[in-house]
Amino acid sequence: MVHSEQDGFMRVGGVQLSREQRHCPQHGAYTAYSLQSHKSGKPDYWSGCVQCLALADQKNLREAIIAQRREQQESIWKKRLGRAAIPQRFADRSLQNYVPPSPAAEKALRICIDFADNFDAACQTGRSLVFCGNVGTGKTHLACGIARQVMAQGRQAVFSSVLRAVRMVKDTYHRDSKKTEDQVIQELTEPDLLILDEIGVQFGSDTEKMLLSDIINSRYELIKPSILISNLGLQDLDDYLGSRVMDRLREGGGKAIVFDWGSYRKMI
């Protein structure tokens, strides 16, 4: 593989170097150098092909850049995931691991996949989704699955129950609060996708209705998609939110999906 063509030595700054011609199978002839050992009088280490070393350096540099980018992407993903506030119970839920228990559930899944796959288009129209109906049918699972896919596209999604949002607003009423009510509304308006869960749990709460109206209207004006989740029936939800709000959620191709099949939790 390697053969000596010319042996010899040279001195550089008083240091004796051994030198010989060698052959690189990839790049051909090159001059190899080595420090002369004082004890044995033989070279201790021979330099390799300069071109091979340069290529190795380039490879190491590329690998270092790739590793750095991967670390940056992981850091960004963790920040997005942390801000998303997806409940721990649903942290591993995705559109891929949702198992539809009925043809109606299969249709709902297809709608969710289409929404997530075409989220850029949804951002152009403000297209939103409303999930309503039976308890335990996979509404939150599908919504969190959409959120994960949206974040994988480089967008920010945020999950919040209405109770948590109301609590955040009420906390601003304290004298020592570091945020104003407007700032809380802004935090819920800024994300590319907002998921609001448990709508109607406090049926008849004026504070909840007012907050929902403010958030939905703010996002509507900025053409930002939302997903609303409720265990109410479609008509009850329409009565609760009001026809004006529901009409806005349906604008731009928005859909209301009624989850009227059996409990999904018994299957997972």
Coordinates of C-alpha atoms in Angstrom, one line a residue:
M1 CA 0.0 0.0 0.0
V2 CA 2.9 2.4 0.9
H3 CA 6.4 2.3 -0.4
S4 CA 9.5 4.4 0.1
E5 CA 10.9 6.2 -2.9
Q6 CA 13.6 8.3 -1.3
D7 CA 14.9 8.3 2.2
G8 CA 16.8 11.2 3.9
F9 CA 16.7 13.8 6.5
M10 CA 16.6 17.6 6.8
R11 CA 17.1 20.1 9.6
V12 CA 14.5 22.8 10.4
G13 CA 15.5 25.3 13.1
G14 CA 18.0 22.8 14.5
V15 CA 15.5 20.0 14.6
Q16 CA 16.3 16.9 12.5
L17 CA 13.4 15.6 10.4
S18 CA 13.3 12.4 8.6
R19 CA 11.9 12.7 5.1
E20 CA 10.9 10.2 2.5
Q21 CA 8.6 9.9 -0.5
R22 CA 5.5 7.9 0.0
H23 CA 2.5 7.0 -2.1
C24 CA -1.2 7.7 -1.2
P25 CA -3.6 5.3 -3.0
Q26 CA -6.0 8.1 -3.5
H27 CA -3.8 11.1 -4.2
G28 CA -0.5 9.6 -5.4
A29 CA 3.0 10.6 -4.4
Y30 CA 3.7 12.9 -1.4
T31 CA 6.6 13.8 0.9
A32 CA 6.2 12.4 4.5
Y33 CA 8.1 13.9 7.4
S34 CA 8.9 12.6 10.9
L35 CA 10.9 13.8 14.0
Q36 CA 14.1 11.8 14.5
S37 CA 14.0 9.8 17.8
H38 CA 17.1 10.5 20.0
K39 CA 17.0 7.1 21.6
S40 CA 16.5 4.7 18.7
G41 CA 17.7 6.9 15.9
K42 CA 14.5 6.0 14.1
P43 CA 11.5 8.1 13.1
D44 CA 8.7 8.0 15.7
Y45 CA 5.8 9.2 13.6
W46 CA 5.3 9.8 9.9
S47 CA 3.1 12.5 8.6
G48 CA 0.2 11.4 6.3
C49 CA -0.9 12.6 2.9
V50 CA -1.6 16.4 3.1
Q51 CA -4.6 16.1 0.9
C52 CA -6.1 13.3 3.0
L53 CA -5.5 15.4 6.1
A54 CA -7.2 18.4 4.5
L55 CA -10.2 16.2 3.6
A56 CA -10.4 14.8 7.1
D57 CA -10.3 18.4 8.5
Q58 CA -13.1 19.3 6.2
K59 CA -15.1 16.3 7.2
N60 CA -14.5 17.0 10.9
L61 CA -15.6 20.6 10.4
R62 CA -18.8 19.5 8.6
E63 CA -19.6 17.1 11.4
A64 CA -19.0 19.8 14.0
I65 CA -21.3 22.2 12.1
I66 CA -24.0 19.5 11.8
A67 CA -23.7 18.7 15.5
Q68 CA -23.9 22.4 16.4
R69 CA -27.0 22.9 14.2
R70 CA -28.6 19.8 15.7
E71 CA -28.0 21.1 19.2
Q72 CA -29.5 24.5 18.2
Q73 CA -32.5 22.8 16.7
E74 CA -33.0 20.7 19.8
S75 CA -32.7 23.8 21.9
I76 CA -35.3 25.6 19.8
W77 CA -37.6 22.6 19.9
K78 CA -37.4 22.4 23.7
K79 CA -38.2 26.1 23.9
R80 CA -41.2 25.7 21.6
L81 CA -42.4 22.6 23.5
G82 CA -42.0 24.3 26.8
R83 CA -44.0 27.3 25.6
A84 CA -46.6 25.1 24.1
A85 CA -47.5 23.9 27.6
I86 CA -49.0 20.6 26.2
P87 CA -50.2 18.6 29.3
Q88 CA -47.8 15.7 30.2
R89 CA -50.5 13.1 29.7
F90 CA -50.6 14.2 26.0
A91 CA -46.9 14.8 25.5
D92 CA -46.5 11.7 23.3
R93 CA -49.8 12.0 21.4
S94 CA -49.5 12.5 17.7
L95 CA -51.6 12.2 14.5
Q96 CA -49.7 9.1 13.7
N97 CA -50.5 7.2 16.9
Y98 CA -54.2 8.0 16.9
V99 CA -56.3 4.9 16.3
P100 CA -59.7 5.8 14.9
P101 CA -62.5 3.7 16.5
S102 CA -65.1 4.4 13.8
P103 CA -65.5 5.7 10.3
A104 CA -66.5 9.1 11.7
A105 CA -63.3 9.2 13.7
E106 CA -61.3 8.3 10.5
K107 CA -62.9 11.3 8.8
A108 CA -61.9 13.5 11.7
L109 CA -58.4 12.3 11.6
R110 CA -58.2 13.0 7.8
I111 CA -59.4 16.6 8.5
C112 CA -56.7 17.0 11.2
I113 CA -53.9 15.7 9.0
D114 CA -55.0 18.0 6.1
F115 CA -55.1 20.9 8.5
A116 CA -51.6 20.2 9.9
D117 CA -50.1 19.4 6.4
N118 CA -51.4 22.6 5.0
F119 CA -50.9 24.8 8.0
D120 CA -49.2 27.5 5.9
A121 CA -52.4 27.8 3.9
A122 CA -54.4 28.0 7.1
C123 CA -52.3 30.9 8.3
Q124 CA -53.2 32.7 5.1
T125 CA -57.0 32.4 5.8
G126 CA -57.1 32.1 9.5
R127 CA -58.8 28.7 9.1
S128 CA -59.8 27.2 12.5
L129 CA -61.2 24.0 13.9
V130 CA -63.8 23.3 16.6
F131 CA -63.8 19.9 18.3
C132 CA -67.0 19.3 20.3
G133 CA -68.9 16.3 21.6
N134 CA -68.5 13.2 23.8
V135 CA -66.0 12.9 26.6
G136 CA -62.9 10.7 25.9
T137 CA -63.2 10.6 22.1
G138 CA -59.7 11.8 21.3
K139 CA -60.3 15.5 20.9
T140 CA -57.3 16.6 22.9
H141 CA -55.1 13.8 21.4
L142 CA -55.8 15.1 17.9
A143 CA -55.3 18.7 18.8
C144 CA -52.0 18.0 20.5
G145 CA -51.0 15.9 17.5
I146 CA -51.6 18.9 15.2
A147 CA -49.6 21.2 17.6
R148 CA -46.6 18.9 17.5
Q149 CA -46.7 18.8 13.7
V150 CA -47.1 22.5 13.4
M151 CA -44.1 23.1 15.7
A152 CA -42.1 20.6 13.6
Q153 CA -42.7 23.0 10.7
G154 CA -41.0 25.8 12.7
R155 CA -44.3 27.4 13.9
Q156 CA -45.3 28.1 17.5
A157 CA -48.4 26.4 19.0
V158 CA -49.7 27.0 22.5
F159 CA -52.1 24.9 24.5
S160 CA -54.2 26.2 27.3
S161 CA -57.4 25.3 29.1
V162 CA -59.9 28.1 29.4
L163 CA -59.7 27.8 33.2
R164 CA -56.0 28.4 33.1
A165 CA -56.5 31.4 30.7
V166 CA -59.1 32.9 33.0
R167 CA -56.8 32.3 36.0
M168 CA -54.0 34.1 34.2
V169 CA -56.2 37.1 33.6
K170 CA -57.5 37.2 37.1
D171 CA -53.9 37.1 38.4
T172 CA -53.3 40.5 36.6
Y173 CA -55.8 42.1 39.0
H174 CA -53.4 41.8 41.9
R175 CA -51.4 44.8 42.8
D176 CA -48.1 43.0 42.6
S177 CA -48.9 41.5 39.2
K178 CA -46.0 41.7 36.7
K179 CA -48.4 41.5 33.7
T180 CA -51.5 43.4 32.6
E181 CA -54.7 41.8 31.3
D182 CA -53.8 43.1 27.8
Q183 CA -50.4 41.4 28.0
V184 CA -52.0 38.1 28.8
I185 CA -54.4 38.5 25.9
Q186 CA -51.4 39.3 23.7
E187 CA -49.6 36.1 24.9
L188 CA -52.6 34.1 23.7
T189 CA -52.9 36.0 20.5
E190 CA -49.2 35.9 19.4
P191 CA -48.8 32.1 18.7
D192 CA -49.3 30.8 15.2
L193 CA -51.8 28.2 16.6
L194 CA -53.7 28.5 19.8
I195 CA -55.5 25.5 21.3
L196 CA -58.2 26.3 23.9
D197 CA -59.5 23.3 25.8
E198 CA -62.4 22.7 28.2
I199 CA -64.7 25.4 26.8
G200 CA -67.9 25.5 28.7
V201 CA -66.7 23.8 31.8
Q202 CA -67.9 26.8 33.8
F203 CA -71.0 27.2 31.7
G204 CA -72.5 30.7 32.1
S205 CA -69.3 32.4 33.4
D206 CA -69.3 35.9 32.1
T207 CA -65.6 36.2 32.7
E208 CA -64.9 33.1 30.6
K209 CA -67.2 34.3 27.8
M210 CA -65.6 37.7 27.7
L211 CA -62.1 36.3 27.7
L212 CA -62.9 33.9 24.9
S213 CA -64.5 36.6 22.9
D214 CA -61.5 38.9 23.3
I215 CA -59.0 36.1 22.4
I216 CA -61.0 34.8 19.4
N217 CA -61.7 38.3 18.0
S218 CA -58.0 39.3 18.4
R219 CA -56.8 36.2 16.6
Y220 CA -59.6 36.6 14.0
E221 CA -58.4 40.2 13.2
L222 CA -54.8 38.9 12.8
I223 CA -55.9 35.9 10.7
K224 CA -54.5 33.4 13.1
P225 CA -55.8 29.8 13.3
S226 CA -57.3 28.4 16.5
I227 CA -58.5 25.1 17.7
L228 CA -61.4 25.1 20.3
I229 CA -62.2 22.0 22.3
S230 CA -65.4 21.4 24.2
N231 CA -67.5 18.6 25.6
L232 CA -70.6 20.5 24.8
G233 CA -72.8 19.5 21.9
L234 CA -72.5 21.6 18.7
Q235 CA -75.8 23.5 19.4
D236 CA -74.9 24.1 23.1
L237 CA -71.5 25.4 22.0
D238 CA -73.1 27.7 19.5
D239 CA -75.4 29.0 22.2
Y240 CA -72.5 29.4 24.6
L241 CA -70.1 31.2 22.3
G242 CA -72.7 33.0 20.2
S243 CA -73.4 32.7 16.5
R244 CA -71.1 35.6 15.7
V245 CA -68.0 33.9 17.2
M246 CA -68.9 30.5 15.6
D247 CA -69.3 32.2 12.2
R248 CA -65.8 33.7 12.6
L249 CA -64.3 30.3 13.5
R250 CA -65.9 28.8 10.3
E251 CA -64.5 31.6 8.1
G252 CA -61.6 30.7 5.7
G253 CA -62.6 27.0 5.5
G254 CA -63.0 26.4 9.2
K255 CA -64.8 23.3 10.3
A256 CA -66.7 22.1 13.4
I257 CA -66.2 18.4 14.1
V258 CA -68.7 16.5 16.2
F259 CA -67.0 13.7 18.2
D260 CA -70.1 11.5 18.6
W261 CA -68.5 8.0 18.9
G262 CA -67.6 6.0 21.9
S263 CA -64.8 6.7 24.4
Y264 CA -61.4 6.5 22.8
R265 CA -59.6 6.2 26.2
K266 CA -60.8 2.6 26.5
M267 CA -58.6 1.7 23.5
I268 CA -55.3 3.2 24.6

